[in-house]
Amino acid sequence: MHCSPTPTSKHSTYFQLATIGSNGRTANRTVVFRGFQENSDKIQINTDCRSRKIEDLKHCPFAEMCWYFTESWEQFRINGTVDVIDGSNPDPMKLQQREKAWFASSPKSRLQYLGPNPGLPSISEHSSQENSLDPSSGPVGALLVVDPDQVDYLNLKSNERIAFTSIQDTNGEKLWNSEGVDP
Amino acid sequence: MHCSPTPTSKHSTYFQLATIGSNGRTANRTVVFRGFQENSDKIQINTDCRSRKIEDLKHCPFAEMCWYFTESWEQFRINGTVDVIDGSNPDPMKLQQREKAWFASSPKSRLQYLGPNPGLPSISEHSSQENSLDPSSGPVGALLVVDPDQVDYLNLKSNERIAFTSIQDTNGEKLWNSEGVDP
């Protein structure tokens, strides 16, 4: 890919992730960019295992990220499949990636995953201060890995739009084709 | 609804709209907030009639908007059905709403809808300067009207989350129920 998002400001560290639920409706929420996976174009997101998006992604692994950069007026629409890596994953390499992403996030972020079940009715007595976390304890959340296969890039300053489509070469390596399209 | 988004800065005039395409995949893009419809909680968006989202919405009218307010750290996830109002709409009231939304947008925005077909390969010779628009000429684009039935409000400063669900009273009027849920 010739263009890659380079998050520089606080407005650029998050994007919107759309999924499809088992009710056949789409869901859309803001998530935090946790970097690309080493030597790849795969995008990492940390999430609570009890979050609805896990259920959505297990039902339908296709998702679209919409990443808008306020300062540069650039939008990346990134469509692909999402791998959900939780503690039950049988692949040791993936479990290692999950652990790495867990320790790369702040202790405060990690603490969230020990709070009450997101989306369930609040029991007002509960205080998040009740939880504490041993900084050395392993991952509780899940790692989501977005493997992009289509990227729609739009630059509203230059009025340029490029459609990127991934293809596989004869060795099974991913390559990107690009084509200018009308904005 | 007790909370309503009040766009105040340039970061707050747009949000992300997720739809489901006929290929069964979700699509997600940034769109501009064009106000609430008079005396209602319905949200207006202007769009090009040739845009893929029209096709998506005709296939599946359910969509979710994700509206994140950078300054206040508030997120509104607004789920509902979307009415697509183009020139072929048989309802005179809806055609009037479309006309009103068209003239409320800037001549520059309107000119976009006369450009080349969005998403098709660029023919580099084409220049948007070739187009001109009589400021008095009627609507070319379509008006999208989002009728919300569920709103998930999240305040990351106060760590408060509220689930709003619409119900109908005995007169068929829309009412909102709210419940605090864990963030």
Coordinates of C-alpha atoms in Angstrom, one line a residue:
Chain A
M1 CA 0.0 0.0 0.0
H2 CA 1.4 3.4 -0.8
C3 CA -0.6 5.3 1.8
S4 CA -0.5 4.3 5.4
P5 CA -2.2 6.2 8.2
T6 CA 0.3 7.9 10.5
P7 CA -1.4 8.8 13.7
T8 CA 0.1 12.0 15.1
S9 CA -2.6 13.7 17.2
K10 CA -5.1 12.7 19.8
H11 CA -7.8 12.8 17.2
S12 CA -5.9 10.1 15.2
T13 CA -5.5 7.3 17.7
Y14 CA -9.0 6.1 17.3
F15 CA -11.3 5.0 14.6
Q16 CA -14.8 3.5 14.2
L17 CA -15.2 -0.2 13.8
A18 CA -18.4 -1.5 12.2
T19 CA -19.5 -5.1 12.6
I20 CA -22.7 -7.2 11.9
G21 CA -24.6 -8.7 14.8
S22 CA -26.5 -11.9 14.9
N23 CA -29.7 -9.8 14.7
G24 CA -28.6 -8.8 11.2
R25 CA -28.0 -5.2 12.2
T26 CA -24.8 -3.4 12.0
A27 CA -23.0 -2.0 15.1
N28 CA -20.5 0.8 15.1
R29 CA -18.2 2.1 17.9
T30 CA -15.0 4.0 18.5
V31 CA -12.0 1.9 19.3
V32 CA -8.3 2.7 20.0
F33 CA -5.6 1.9 17.5
R34 CA -3.0 -0.4 19.1
G35 CA -0.5 -0.4 16.3
F36 CA 0.2 -2.6 13.3
Q37 CA 1.3 -6.2 13.9
E38 CA 5.1 -6.5 13.3
N39 CA 6.1 -6.4 9.7
S40 CA 2.5 -6.5 8.5
D41 CA -0.4 -4.3 7.6
K42 CA -2.6 -6.0 10.2
I43 CA -4.2 -3.6 12.7
Q44 CA -4.5 -4.4 16.4
I45 CA -7.3 -3.5 18.8
N46 CA -7.6 -4.5 22.5
T47 CA -11.1 -5.3 23.8
D48 CA -13.0 -6.6 26.7
C49 CA -13.9 -10.3 26.2
R50 CA -17.4 -9.6 27.4
S51 CA -17.9 -6.8 24.8
R52 CA -20.7 -7.3 22.2
K53 CA -18.3 -6.9 19.3
I54 CA -16.7 -10.3 20.2
E55 CA -20.1 -11.9 19.7
D56 CA -20.6 -10.0 16.5
L57 CA -17.2 -11.0 15.1
K58 CA -17.6 -14.6 16.0
H59 CA -20.9 -14.5 14.1
C60 CA -19.5 -12.5 11.1
P61 CA -15.8 -11.9 10.9
F62 CA -16.1 -9.1 8.2
A63 CA -15.7 -5.6 9.5
E64 CA -15.0 -2.1 8.2
M65 CA -12.9 0.4 10.0
C66 CA -13.5 4.1 9.2
W67 CA -10.4 6.1 10.1
Y68 CA -10.8 9.9 9.6
F69 CA -7.8 12.2 10.2
T70 CA -9.2 15.5 11.2
E71 CA -6.0 17.5 10.6
S72 CA -5.2 16.2 7.2
W73 CA -8.8 15.6 5.9
E74 CA -7.9 12.1 5.0
Q75 CA -10.2 9.1 5.4
F76 CA -9.2 5.4 5.2
R77 CA -12.0 2.9 5.0
I78 CA -10.4 -0.4 5.7
N79 CA -12.4 -3.6 5.0
G80 CA -11.2 -7.0 6.1
T81 CA -11.6 -10.0 8.3
V82 CA -11.0 -9.8 12.1
D83 CA -9.3 -12.5 14.1
V84 CA -10.5 -12.6 17.7
I85 CA -7.7 -13.8 20.0
D86 CA -8.8 -14.7 23.5
G87 CA -7.3 -17.0 26.1
S88 CA -8.9 -20.0 24.5
N89 CA -6.9 -19.6 21.3
P90 CA -5.0 -22.8 20.4
D91 CA -2.2 -21.0 18.5
P92 CA 0.8 -20.2 20.8
M93 CA 2.1 -17.5 18.5
K94 CA -1.3 -15.7 18.7
L95 CA -1.4 -16.0 22.4
Q96 CA 2.0 -14.4 22.5
Q97 CA 0.7 -11.5 20.4
R98 CA -2.2 -11.1 22.8
E99 CA 0.1 -11.0 25.7
K100 CA 2.4 -8.5 24.0
A101 CA -0.6 -6.2 23.2
W102 CA -1.8 -6.5 26.8
F103 CA 1.4 -5.4 28.4
A104 CA 1.8 -2.6 25.8
S105 CA -1.4 -1.0 27.1
S106 CA -1.4 1.1 30.3
P107 CA -2.3 -0.4 33.7
K108 CA -5.3 1.9 33.7
S109 CA -6.6 0.5 30.4
R110 CA -6.0 -3.0 31.7
L111 CA -8.0 -2.3 34.9
Q112 CA -11.1 -1.6 32.8
Y113 CA -11.4 -5.3 31.9
L114 CA -11.8 -6.2 35.6
G115 CA -14.7 -3.8 36.0
P116 CA -18.4 -4.8 35.8
N117 CA -19.8 -6.4 32.6
P118 CA -20.0 -3.7 29.9
G119 CA -23.5 -3.1 28.7
L120 CA -25.3 -4.7 31.6
P121 CA -27.5 -2.6 33.9
S122 CA -25.4 -0.6 36.5
I123 CA -25.5 -1.6 40.1
S124 CA -24.9 1.9 41.5
E125 CA -23.0 0.7 44.6
H126 CA -20.2 -0.7 42.5
S127 CA -17.1 1.4 42.4
S128 CA -14.3 0.7 39.9
Q129 CA -11.9 1.6 42.7
E130 CA -12.6 -1.7 44.2
N131 CA -10.5 -3.4 41.6
S132 CA -6.8 -3.7 41.7
L133 CA -4.4 -5.3 39.2
D134 CA -1.1 -6.9 39.7
P135 CA 1.0 -5.1 36.9
S136 CA 2.7 -8.4 36.1
S137 CA -0.6 -10.5 35.7
G138 CA -1.3 -11.7 32.2
P139 CA -4.0 -10.7 29.7
V140 CA -7.6 -10.6 30.6
G141 CA -8.9 -8.9 27.4
A142 CA -9.0 -10.1 23.8
L143 CA -6.8 -9.0 21.0
L144 CA -8.6 -8.2 17.7
V145 CA -6.5 -8.3 14.6
V146 CA -7.9 -6.7 11.4
D147 CA -6.5 -8.2 8.2
P148 CA -7.4 -5.7 5.5
D149 CA -8.3 -6.8 2.0
Q150 CA -9.7 -3.5 0.7
V151 CA -8.8 0.1 1.5
D152 CA -10.7 3.1 0.2
Y153 CA -8.5 6.2 0.7
L154 CA -10.0 9.7 0.3
N155 CA -8.1 13.0 0.6
L156 CA -10.6 15.9 0.9
K157 CA -7.8 18.5 0.5
S158 CA -6.5 17.2 -2.9
N159 CA -9.9 15.7 -3.8
E160 CA -8.1 12.4 -4.5
R161 CA -9.5 8.9 -4.0
I162 CA -7.7 5.6 -4.4
A163 CA -9.1 2.1 -4.2
F164 CA -6.6 -0.4 -2.9
T165 CA -7.4 -4.1 -3.3
S166 CA -5.3 -7.0 -2.0
I167 CA -4.3 -9.9 -4.2
Q168 CA -2.1 -12.9 -3.6
D169 CA 0.9 -13.6 -5.7
T170 CA 1.9 -17.1 -6.8
N171 CA 3.7 -17.6 -3.4
G172 CA 0.6 -16.7 -1.5
E173 CA 2.1 -13.4 -0.5
K174 CA -0.3 -10.4 -0.2
L175 CA 0.2 -7.6 -2.7
W176 CA -1.8 -4.4 -3.2
N177 CA -3.3 -3.1 -6.4
S178 CA -4.3 0.5 -6.5
E179 CA -6.6 2.4 -8.8
G180 CA -7.6 6.1 -8.8
V181 CA -11.4 6.5 -8.5
D182 CA -13.7 9.5 -8.6
P183 CA -14.3 11.0 -5.1
Chain B
M1 CA -34.0 11.5 25.3
H2 CA -32.2 13.4 28.0
C3 CA -29.0 13.7 26.1
S4 CA -28.8 15.2 22.7
P5 CA -25.6 15.8 20.8
T6 CA -24.8 19.5 20.4
P7 CA -22.2 19.9 17.7
T8 CA -20.0 22.9 18.5
S9 CA -16.6 22.4 16.9
K10 CA -15.4 21.3 13.5
H11 CA -14.7 17.8 15.0
S12 CA -18.4 17.4 15.8
T13 CA -20.2 18.1 12.6
Y14 CA -19.5 14.6 11.2
F15 CA -20.0 11.1 12.3
Q16 CA -19.5 7.6 10.9
L17 CA -22.4 5.8 9.3
A18 CA -22.3 2.0 9.1
T19 CA -24.6 0.1 6.7
I20 CA -24.8 -3.5 5.3
G21 CA -24.2 -4.1 1.6
S22 CA -25.9 -6.7 -0.6
N23 CA -22.6 -8.7 -0.3
G24 CA -23.3 -9.2 3.4
R25 CA -20.4 -7.0 4.5
T26 CA -20.6 -3.9 6.5
A27 CA -19.5 -0.5 5.1
N28 CA -18.5 2.5 7.2
R29 CA -17.9 6.1 6.2
T30 CA -17.8 9.6 7.5
V31 CA -20.8 11.8 6.7
V32 CA -21.8 15.3 7.6
F33 CA -24.6 16.1 10.1
R34 CA -27.2 18.2 8.4
G35 CA -29.4 18.9 11.4
F36 CA -32.4 17.3 13.0
Q37 CA -35.6 17.2 11.2
E38 CA -38.0 19.9 12.5
N39 CA -39.5 19.0 15.9
S40 CA -38.1 15.5 15.8
D41 CA -35.1 13.4 16.8
K42 CA -34.6 12.3 13.1
I43 CA -31.1 13.1 11.7
Q44 CA -30.5 14.3 8.2
I45 CA -27.6 13.5 5.9
N46 CA -27.2 14.7 2.3
T47 CA -25.7 12.2 -0.2
D48 CA -25.0 11.6 -3.8
C49 CA -27.7 9.4 -5.4
R50 CA -24.9 7.4 -7.1
S51 CA -23.2 6.6 -3.7
R52 CA -22.9 3.0 -2.7
K53 CA -24.7 3.7 0.6
I54 CA -28.0 4.3 -1.2
E55 CA -27.7 0.8 -2.6
D56 CA -26.8 -0.6 0.8
L57 CA -29.8 1.2 2.5
K58 CA -32.2 0.0 -0.1
H59 CA -31.0 -3.5 0.5
C60 CA -31.0 -3.1 4.3
P61 CA -32.5 0.0 5.9
F62 CA -30.8 -0.6 9.4
A63 CA -27.8 1.5 10.1
E64 CA -25.7 2.6 13.1
M65 CA -24.2 6.0 13.4
C66 CA -21.2 6.4 15.7
W67 CA -20.8 10.0 16.8
Y68 CA -17.8 10.8 18.9
F69 CA -17.3 14.2 20.4
T70 CA -13.5 14.7 20.7
E71 CA -13.7 17.6 23.1
S72 CA -16.2 16.2 25.6
W73 CA -15.2 12.6 25.3
E74 CA -18.8 11.6 24.6
Q75 CA -20.0 8.9 22.2
F76 CA -23.5 8.4 20.8
R77 CA -24.1 5.2 19.0
I78 CA -27.4 5.7 17.2
N79 CA -29.1 2.7 15.7
G80 CA -32.2 3.0 13.6
T81 CA -33.7 2.8 10.2
V82 CA -32.8 5.1 7.3
D83 CA -35.3 6.6 4.9
V84 CA -33.8 7.3 1.4
I85 CA -35.5 10.3 -0.2
D86 CA -34.6 10.8 -3.8
G87 CA -36.4 12.5 -6.6
S88 CA -38.6 9.4 -7.3
N89 CA -40.2 9.6 -3.8
P90 CA -44.0 9.7 -4.1
D91 CA -44.5 11.6 -0.8
P92 CA -44.7 15.4 -1.5
M93 CA -43.8 16.2 2.1
K94 CA -40.6 14.2 1.9
L95 CA -39.7 15.8 -1.5
Q96 CA -40.1 19.2 0.3
Q97 CA -37.8 18.1 3.1
R98 CA -35.2 17.0 0.5
E99 CA -35.5 20.3 -1.3
K100 CA -35.1 22.2 2.0
A101 CA -32.0 20.2 2.9
W102 CA -30.6 20.8 -0.6
F103 CA -30.8 24.6 -0.4
A104 CA -29.5 24.5 3.2
S105 CA -26.2 23.1 2.0
S106 CA -23.6 25.3 0.4
P107 CA -23.4 25.8 -3.4
K108 CA -19.9 24.1 -3.2
S109 CA -21.4 21.0 -1.6
R110 CA -24.2 20.9 -4.2
L111 CA -21.7 21.1 -7.0
Q112 CA -20.1 17.8 -5.9
Y113 CA -23.2 15.9 -7.0
L114 CA -22.7 17.1 -10.6
G115 CA -19.1 15.6 -10.7
P116 CA -18.1 12.3 -12.0
N117 CA -19.7 9.1 -10.6
P118 CA -18.1 8.5 -7.2
G119 CA -16.2 5.2 -6.9
L120 CA -15.7 4.7 -10.6
P121 CA -12.2 4.7 -12.1
S122 CA -10.9 8.3 -12.6
I123 CA -10.6 9.6 -16.1
S124 CA -7.8 12.0 -15.4
E125 CA -8.8 14.6 -18.0
H126 CA -11.9 15.3 -16.1
S127 CA -11.9 18.5 -14.1
S128 CA -14.6 19.4 -11.7
Q129 CA -14.2 23.0 -12.8
E130 CA -16.2 22.0 -15.9
N131 CA -19.4 21.9 -13.9
S132 CA -21.4 24.9 -13.0
L133 CA -24.6 25.0 -11.0
D134 CA -27.4 27.5 -11.2
P135 CA -27.9 28.4 -7.5
S136 CA -31.7 28.2 -7.9
S137 CA -31.8 24.8 -9.5
G138 CA -33.4 22.1 -7.4
P139 CA -32.0 19.0 -5.6
V140 CA -29.8 16.5 -7.4
G141 CA -28.7 14.5 -4.3
A142 CA -30.7 12.3 -2.0
L143 CA -31.7 13.1 1.6
L144 CA -31.1 10.3 4.2
V145 CA -33.2 10.5 7.3
V146 CA -32.1 8.4 10.2
D147 CA -35.0 7.5 12.6
P148 CA -33.3 6.3 15.8
D149 CA -34.7 3.5 17.9
Q150 CA -31.7 2.8 20.2
V151 CA -29.0 5.1 21.5
D152 CA -26.0 4.0 23.4
Y153 CA -24.5 7.1 25.2
L154 CA -21.0 6.8 26.7
N155 CA -19.3 9.6 28.7
L156 CA -15.6 8.7 29.0
K157 CA -15.0 11.6 31.5
S158 CA -17.6 10.6 34.0
N159 CA -17.4 6.9 33.0
E160 CA -21.2 6.9 32.6
R161 CA -23.1 4.9 30.0
I162 CA -26.8 5.1 29.3
A163 CA -28.9 2.9 27.0
F164 CA -31.9 4.6 25.5
T165 CA -34.6 2.5 23.8
S166 CA -37.6 3.9 22.0
I167 CA -41.1 2.7 22.7
Q168 CA -44.5 3.7 21.3
D169 CA -47.2 5.0 23.6
T170 CA -50.8 4.1 23.1
N171 CA -51.2 7.0 20.6
G172 CA -48.3 5.7 18.5
E173 CA -46.1 8.5 19.8
K174 CA -42.4 7.8 20.3
L175 CA -41.1 7.8 23.9
W176 CA -37.7 7.1 25.2
N177 CA -36.8 4.7 28.0
S178 CA -33.3 5.0 29.6
E179 CA -31.3 2.7 31.7
G180 CA -27.8 3.2 33.2
V181 CA -25.5 0.4 32.1
D182 CA -21.9 -0.4 32.9
P183 CA -19.4 1.2 30.6

